[in-house]
CSV table of C-alpha atoms in Angstrom, one decimal:
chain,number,residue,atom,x,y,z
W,1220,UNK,CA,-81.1,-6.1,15.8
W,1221,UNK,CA,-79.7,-6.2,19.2
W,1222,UNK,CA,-82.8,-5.6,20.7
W,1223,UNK,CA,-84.1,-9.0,19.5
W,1224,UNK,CA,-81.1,-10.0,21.0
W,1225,UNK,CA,-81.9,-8.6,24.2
W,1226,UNK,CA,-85.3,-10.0,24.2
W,1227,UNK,CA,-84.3,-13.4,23.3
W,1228,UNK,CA,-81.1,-13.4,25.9
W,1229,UNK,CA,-83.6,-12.2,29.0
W,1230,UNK,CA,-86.4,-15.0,28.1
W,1231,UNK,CA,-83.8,-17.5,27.5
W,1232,UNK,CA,-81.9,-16.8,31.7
W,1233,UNK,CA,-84.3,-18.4,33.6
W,1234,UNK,CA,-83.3,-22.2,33.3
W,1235,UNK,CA,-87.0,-23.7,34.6
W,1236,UNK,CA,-87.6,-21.4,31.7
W,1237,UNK,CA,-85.4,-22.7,28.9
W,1238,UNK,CA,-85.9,-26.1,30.3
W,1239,UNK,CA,-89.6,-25.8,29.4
W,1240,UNK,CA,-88.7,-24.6,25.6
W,1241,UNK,CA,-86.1,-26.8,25.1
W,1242,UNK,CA,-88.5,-29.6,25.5
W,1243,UNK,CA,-90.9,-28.0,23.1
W,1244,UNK,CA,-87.6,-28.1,21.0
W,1245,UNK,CA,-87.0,-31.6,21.5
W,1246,UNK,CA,-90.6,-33.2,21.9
W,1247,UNK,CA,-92.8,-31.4,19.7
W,1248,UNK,CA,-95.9,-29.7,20.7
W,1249,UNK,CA,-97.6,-29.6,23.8
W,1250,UNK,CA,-100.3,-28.2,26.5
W,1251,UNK,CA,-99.4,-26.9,29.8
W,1252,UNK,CA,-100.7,-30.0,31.5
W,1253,UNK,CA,-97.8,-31.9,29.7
W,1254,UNK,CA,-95.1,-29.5,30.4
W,1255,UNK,CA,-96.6,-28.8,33.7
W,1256,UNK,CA,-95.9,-32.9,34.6
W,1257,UNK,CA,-92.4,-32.6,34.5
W,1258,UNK,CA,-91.1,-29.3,35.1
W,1259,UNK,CA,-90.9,-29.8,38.8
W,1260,UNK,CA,-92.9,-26.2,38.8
W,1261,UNK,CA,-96.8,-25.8,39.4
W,1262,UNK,CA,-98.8,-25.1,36.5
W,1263,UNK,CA,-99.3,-21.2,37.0
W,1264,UNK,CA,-96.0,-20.7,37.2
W,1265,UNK,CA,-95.6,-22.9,33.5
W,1266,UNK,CA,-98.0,-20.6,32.2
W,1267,UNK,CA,-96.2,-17.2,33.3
W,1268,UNK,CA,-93.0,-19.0,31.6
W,1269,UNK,CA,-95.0,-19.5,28.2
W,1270,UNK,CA,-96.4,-16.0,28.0
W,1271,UNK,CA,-93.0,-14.9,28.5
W,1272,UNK,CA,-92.1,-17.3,25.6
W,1273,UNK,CA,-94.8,-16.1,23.4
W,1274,UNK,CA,-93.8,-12.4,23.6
W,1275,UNK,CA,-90.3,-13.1,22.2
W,1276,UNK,CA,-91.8,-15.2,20.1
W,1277,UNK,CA,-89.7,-18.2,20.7
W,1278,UNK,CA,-93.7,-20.5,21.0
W,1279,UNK,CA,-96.6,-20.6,19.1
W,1280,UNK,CA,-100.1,-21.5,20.7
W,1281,UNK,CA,-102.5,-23.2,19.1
W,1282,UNK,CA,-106.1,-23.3,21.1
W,1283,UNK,CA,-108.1,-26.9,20.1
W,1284,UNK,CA,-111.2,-27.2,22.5
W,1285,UNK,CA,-110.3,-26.9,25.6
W,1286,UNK,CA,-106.8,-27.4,25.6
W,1287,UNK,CA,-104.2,-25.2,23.9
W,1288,UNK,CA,-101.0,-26.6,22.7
W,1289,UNK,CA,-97.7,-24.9,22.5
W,1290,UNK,CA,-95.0,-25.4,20.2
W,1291,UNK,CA,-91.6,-24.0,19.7
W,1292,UNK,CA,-90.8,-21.3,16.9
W,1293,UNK,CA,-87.2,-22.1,16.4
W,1294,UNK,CA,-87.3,-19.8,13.4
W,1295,UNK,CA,-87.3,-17.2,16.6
W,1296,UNK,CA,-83.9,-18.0,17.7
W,1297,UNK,CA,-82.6,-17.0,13.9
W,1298,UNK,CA,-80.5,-13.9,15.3
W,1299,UNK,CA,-78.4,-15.7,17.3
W,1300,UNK,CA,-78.0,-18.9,15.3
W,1301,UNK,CA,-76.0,-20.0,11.7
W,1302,UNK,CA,-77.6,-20.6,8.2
W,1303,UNK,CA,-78.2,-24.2,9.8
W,1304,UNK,CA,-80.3,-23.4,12.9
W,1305,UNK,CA,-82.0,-21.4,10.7
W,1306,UNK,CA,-82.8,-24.0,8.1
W,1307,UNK,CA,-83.4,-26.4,10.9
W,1308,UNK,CA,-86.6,-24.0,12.3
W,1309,UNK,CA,-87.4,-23.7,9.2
W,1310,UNK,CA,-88.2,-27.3,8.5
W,1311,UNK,CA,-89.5,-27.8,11.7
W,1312,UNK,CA,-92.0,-25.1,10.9
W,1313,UNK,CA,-92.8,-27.0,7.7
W,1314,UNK,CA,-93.0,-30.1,9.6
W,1315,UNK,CA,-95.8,-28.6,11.5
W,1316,UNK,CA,-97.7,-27.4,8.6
W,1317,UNK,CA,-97.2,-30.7,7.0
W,1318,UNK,CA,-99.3,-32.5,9.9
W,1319,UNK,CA,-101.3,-30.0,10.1
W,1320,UNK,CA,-102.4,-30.3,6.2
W,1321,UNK,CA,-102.2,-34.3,6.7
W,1322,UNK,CA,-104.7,-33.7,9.3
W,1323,UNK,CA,-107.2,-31.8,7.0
W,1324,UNK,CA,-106.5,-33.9,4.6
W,1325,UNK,CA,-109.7,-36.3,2.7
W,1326,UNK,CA,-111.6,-35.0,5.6
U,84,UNK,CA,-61.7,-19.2,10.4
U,85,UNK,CA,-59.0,-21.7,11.1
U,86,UNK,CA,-58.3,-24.2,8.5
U,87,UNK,CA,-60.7,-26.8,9.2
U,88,UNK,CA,-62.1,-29.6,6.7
U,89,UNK,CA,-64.1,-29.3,4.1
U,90,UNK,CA,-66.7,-31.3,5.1
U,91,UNK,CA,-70.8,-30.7,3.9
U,92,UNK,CA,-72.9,-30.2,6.5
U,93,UNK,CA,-76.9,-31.0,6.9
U,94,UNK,CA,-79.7,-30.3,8.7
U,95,UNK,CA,-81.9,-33.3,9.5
U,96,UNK,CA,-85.5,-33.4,11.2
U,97,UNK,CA,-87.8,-36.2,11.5
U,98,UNK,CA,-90.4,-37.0,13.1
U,99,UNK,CA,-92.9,-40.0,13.5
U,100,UNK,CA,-96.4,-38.9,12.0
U,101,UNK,CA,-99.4,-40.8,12.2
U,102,UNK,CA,-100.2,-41.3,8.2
U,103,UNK,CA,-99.4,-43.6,6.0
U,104,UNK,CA,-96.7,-43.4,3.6
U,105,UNK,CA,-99.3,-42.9,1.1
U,106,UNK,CA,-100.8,-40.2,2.0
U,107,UNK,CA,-97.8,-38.0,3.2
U,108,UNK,CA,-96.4,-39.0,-0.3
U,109,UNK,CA,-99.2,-37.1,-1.7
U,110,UNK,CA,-98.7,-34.3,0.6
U,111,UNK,CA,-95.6,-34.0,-1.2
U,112,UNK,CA,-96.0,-34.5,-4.5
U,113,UNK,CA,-99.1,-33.0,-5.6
U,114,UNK,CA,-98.8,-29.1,-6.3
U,115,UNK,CA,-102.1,-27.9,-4.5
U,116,UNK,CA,-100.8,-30.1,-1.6
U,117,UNK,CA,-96.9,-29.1,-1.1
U,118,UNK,CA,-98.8,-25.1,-1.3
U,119,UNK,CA,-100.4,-25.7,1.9
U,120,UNK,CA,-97.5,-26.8,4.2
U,121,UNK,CA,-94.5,-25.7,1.9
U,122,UNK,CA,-94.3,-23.0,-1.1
U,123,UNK,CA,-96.0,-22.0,-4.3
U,124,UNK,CA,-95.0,-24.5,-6.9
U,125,UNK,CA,-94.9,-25.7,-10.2
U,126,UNK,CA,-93.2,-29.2,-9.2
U,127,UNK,CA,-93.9,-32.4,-11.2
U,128,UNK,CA,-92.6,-35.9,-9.8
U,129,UNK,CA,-90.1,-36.5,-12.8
U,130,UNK,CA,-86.4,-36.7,-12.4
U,131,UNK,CA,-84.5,-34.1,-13.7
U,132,UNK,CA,-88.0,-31.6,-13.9
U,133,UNK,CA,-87.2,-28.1,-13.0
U,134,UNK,CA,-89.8,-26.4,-11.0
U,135,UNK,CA,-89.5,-23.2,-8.7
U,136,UNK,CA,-90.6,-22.6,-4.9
U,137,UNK,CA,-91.8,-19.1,-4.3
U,138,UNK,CA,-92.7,-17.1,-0.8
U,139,UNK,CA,-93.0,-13.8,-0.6
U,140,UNK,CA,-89.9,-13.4,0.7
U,141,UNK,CA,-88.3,-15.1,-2.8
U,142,UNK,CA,-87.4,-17.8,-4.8
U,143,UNK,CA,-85.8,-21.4,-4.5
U,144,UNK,CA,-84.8,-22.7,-8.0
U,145,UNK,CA,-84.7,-27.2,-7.7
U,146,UNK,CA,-84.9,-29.7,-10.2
U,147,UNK,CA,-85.7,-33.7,-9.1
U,148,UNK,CA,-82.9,-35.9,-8.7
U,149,UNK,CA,-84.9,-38.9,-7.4
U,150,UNK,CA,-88.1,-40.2,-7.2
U,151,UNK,CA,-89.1,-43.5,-5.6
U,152,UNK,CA,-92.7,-43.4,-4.8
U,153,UNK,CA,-94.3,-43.7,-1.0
U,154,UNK,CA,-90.0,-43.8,-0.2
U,155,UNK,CA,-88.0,-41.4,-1.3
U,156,UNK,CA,-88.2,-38.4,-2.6
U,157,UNK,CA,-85.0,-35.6,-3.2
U,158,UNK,CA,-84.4,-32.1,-5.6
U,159,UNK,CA,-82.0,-30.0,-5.3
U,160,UNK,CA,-82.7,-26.5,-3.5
U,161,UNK,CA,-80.5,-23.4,-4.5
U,162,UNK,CA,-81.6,-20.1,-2.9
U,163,UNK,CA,-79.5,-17.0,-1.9
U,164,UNK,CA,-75.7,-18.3,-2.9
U,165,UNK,CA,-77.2,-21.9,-0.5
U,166,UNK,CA,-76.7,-24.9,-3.3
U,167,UNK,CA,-78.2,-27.8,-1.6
U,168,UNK,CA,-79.9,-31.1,-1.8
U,169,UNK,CA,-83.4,-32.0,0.3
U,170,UNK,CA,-83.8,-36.1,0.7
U,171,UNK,CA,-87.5,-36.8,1.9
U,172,UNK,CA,-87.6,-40.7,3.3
U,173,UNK,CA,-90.1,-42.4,4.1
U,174,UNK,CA,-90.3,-45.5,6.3
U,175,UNK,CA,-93.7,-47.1,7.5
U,176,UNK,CA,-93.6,-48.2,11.2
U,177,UNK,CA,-96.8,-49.7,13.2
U,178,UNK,CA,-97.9,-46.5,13.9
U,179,UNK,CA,-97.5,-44.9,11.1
U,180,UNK,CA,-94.4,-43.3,9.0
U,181,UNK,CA,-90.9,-42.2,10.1
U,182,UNK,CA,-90.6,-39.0,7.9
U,183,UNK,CA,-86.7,-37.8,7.6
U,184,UNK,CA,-85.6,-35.0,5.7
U,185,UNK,CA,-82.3,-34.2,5.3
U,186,UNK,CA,-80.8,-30.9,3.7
U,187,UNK,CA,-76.9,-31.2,2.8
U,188,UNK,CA,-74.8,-29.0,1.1
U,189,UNK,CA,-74.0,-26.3,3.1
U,190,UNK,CA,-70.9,-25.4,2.8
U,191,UNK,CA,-68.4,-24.4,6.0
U,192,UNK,CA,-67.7,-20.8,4.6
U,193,UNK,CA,-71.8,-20.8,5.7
U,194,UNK,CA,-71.0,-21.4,8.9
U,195,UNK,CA,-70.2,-19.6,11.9
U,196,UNK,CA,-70.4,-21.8,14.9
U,197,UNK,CA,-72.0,-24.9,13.3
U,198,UNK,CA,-74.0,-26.4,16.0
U,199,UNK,CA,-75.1,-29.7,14.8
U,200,UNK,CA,-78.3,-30.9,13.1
U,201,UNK,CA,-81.0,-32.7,15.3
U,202,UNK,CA,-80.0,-32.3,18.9
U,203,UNK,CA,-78.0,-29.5,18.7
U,204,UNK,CA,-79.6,-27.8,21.7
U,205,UNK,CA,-77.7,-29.0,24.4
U,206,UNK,CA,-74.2,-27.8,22.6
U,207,UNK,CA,-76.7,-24.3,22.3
U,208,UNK,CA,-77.8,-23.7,25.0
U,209,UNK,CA,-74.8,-24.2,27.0
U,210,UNK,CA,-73.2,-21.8,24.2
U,211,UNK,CA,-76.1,-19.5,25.3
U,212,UNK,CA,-75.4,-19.5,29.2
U,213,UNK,CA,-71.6,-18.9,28.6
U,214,UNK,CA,-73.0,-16.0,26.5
U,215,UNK,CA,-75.1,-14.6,29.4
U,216,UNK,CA,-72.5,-15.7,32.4
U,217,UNK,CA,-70.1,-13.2,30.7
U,218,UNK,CA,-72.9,-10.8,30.0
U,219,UNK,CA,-73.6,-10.0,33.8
């Protein structure tokens, strides 16, 4: 238990860090040249940030082509949130299934 | 817990998606369909039908309270002590649909630190750096 915690507590110090998930929160999925555009921080250093990400597995990648595309798993973030937050990654989570399926679908 | 109101709370997402209202109608309505991206089912779009979600961590019990095709679509969504009510709406737009879901009904004895629905984060996250200024 508190070791997710931890985990999620250390990933979530670095602000160029949180600033890059919270705009997967906010935006919806997408590849490092996109979050690379605005963080202010060069693209290597984005990448580092999202495999730090991935480990506590606050983001999900998704590889199409040549590009992979990032998304947030705010399901992650359940041990430090209410029955609300969770419900809210939840449907977010469903949301990207959904589109996903929508994508696939008649195809 | 002070003695504060009453009041339901719900969680709302939405998002723009690039389909029309048609076809995410479809998406969810039709069993094999609301499997892929939601639950097992038995759901049927009649108001007042009982059908059941299942995962493999459980159950959610729901019956249809509404069902205005390609517009709106709502059940009710009990699981775990939760009573609550899910309202799908959708609204075309030149790009495609504005897809809402809202889930309401939780109650504030669910609650710990209710953090708001949508754009919660910022409220979080500075929750979260308080949390880690005092943990240094």
């Amino acid at each position: 238990m508190s070791n997710a915690h931890d985990l999620l507590f250390r990933t979530l110090a670095d602000p160029t860090r949180r600033a890059i998930f919270e705009r997967l929160c906010r935006e919806g999925e997408k590849t490092v040249a996109a979050l690379t555009a605005r963080a202010g921080v060069s693209q290597p250093v984005v990448s580092k940030h999202l495999a730090a990400l991935k480990r506590a597995g606050l983001v999900r990648d998704r590889p199409e082509g040549r590009q992979t595309h990032y998304s947030a798993q705010l399901a992650a973030l359940a041990p430090l949130t209410d029955w609300t937050n969770e419900m809210t990654g939840f449907w977010e989570n469903r949301f990207d299934d959904l589109e996903d399926l929508l994508r696939r679908m008649d195809q | 817990m002070n003695e504060t109101s009453t009041e339901i709370r719900s969680v709302v997402v939405e998002r723009d998606v690039a389909f029309p209202p048609e076809k995410i109608w479809r998406a969810l309505t039709q069993p094999h369909l609301i499997e892929e991206w939601l639950m097992k089912n038995d759901f049927k779009p009649n108001v007042d039908h009982r059908f059941k979600l299942s995962a493999d961590w459980g159950s959610v019990d729901c019956r249809v309270l509404e069902v205005e095709p390609n517009k709106t679509l709502s059940y009710t969504w009990d699981a775990y002590g939760l009573e609550s009510v899910v309202v799908w709406t959708l609204t075309p737009t030149s790009a495609g649909t504005h897809l809402r879901m809202e889930q309401s009904g939780f109650r504030p004895d669910q609650q710990q630190a209710y953090v708001g629905a949508q754009y919660g984060w910022q409220k979080f996250f500075a929750n979260l750096e308080q949390v880690l200024a005092r943990a240094d």
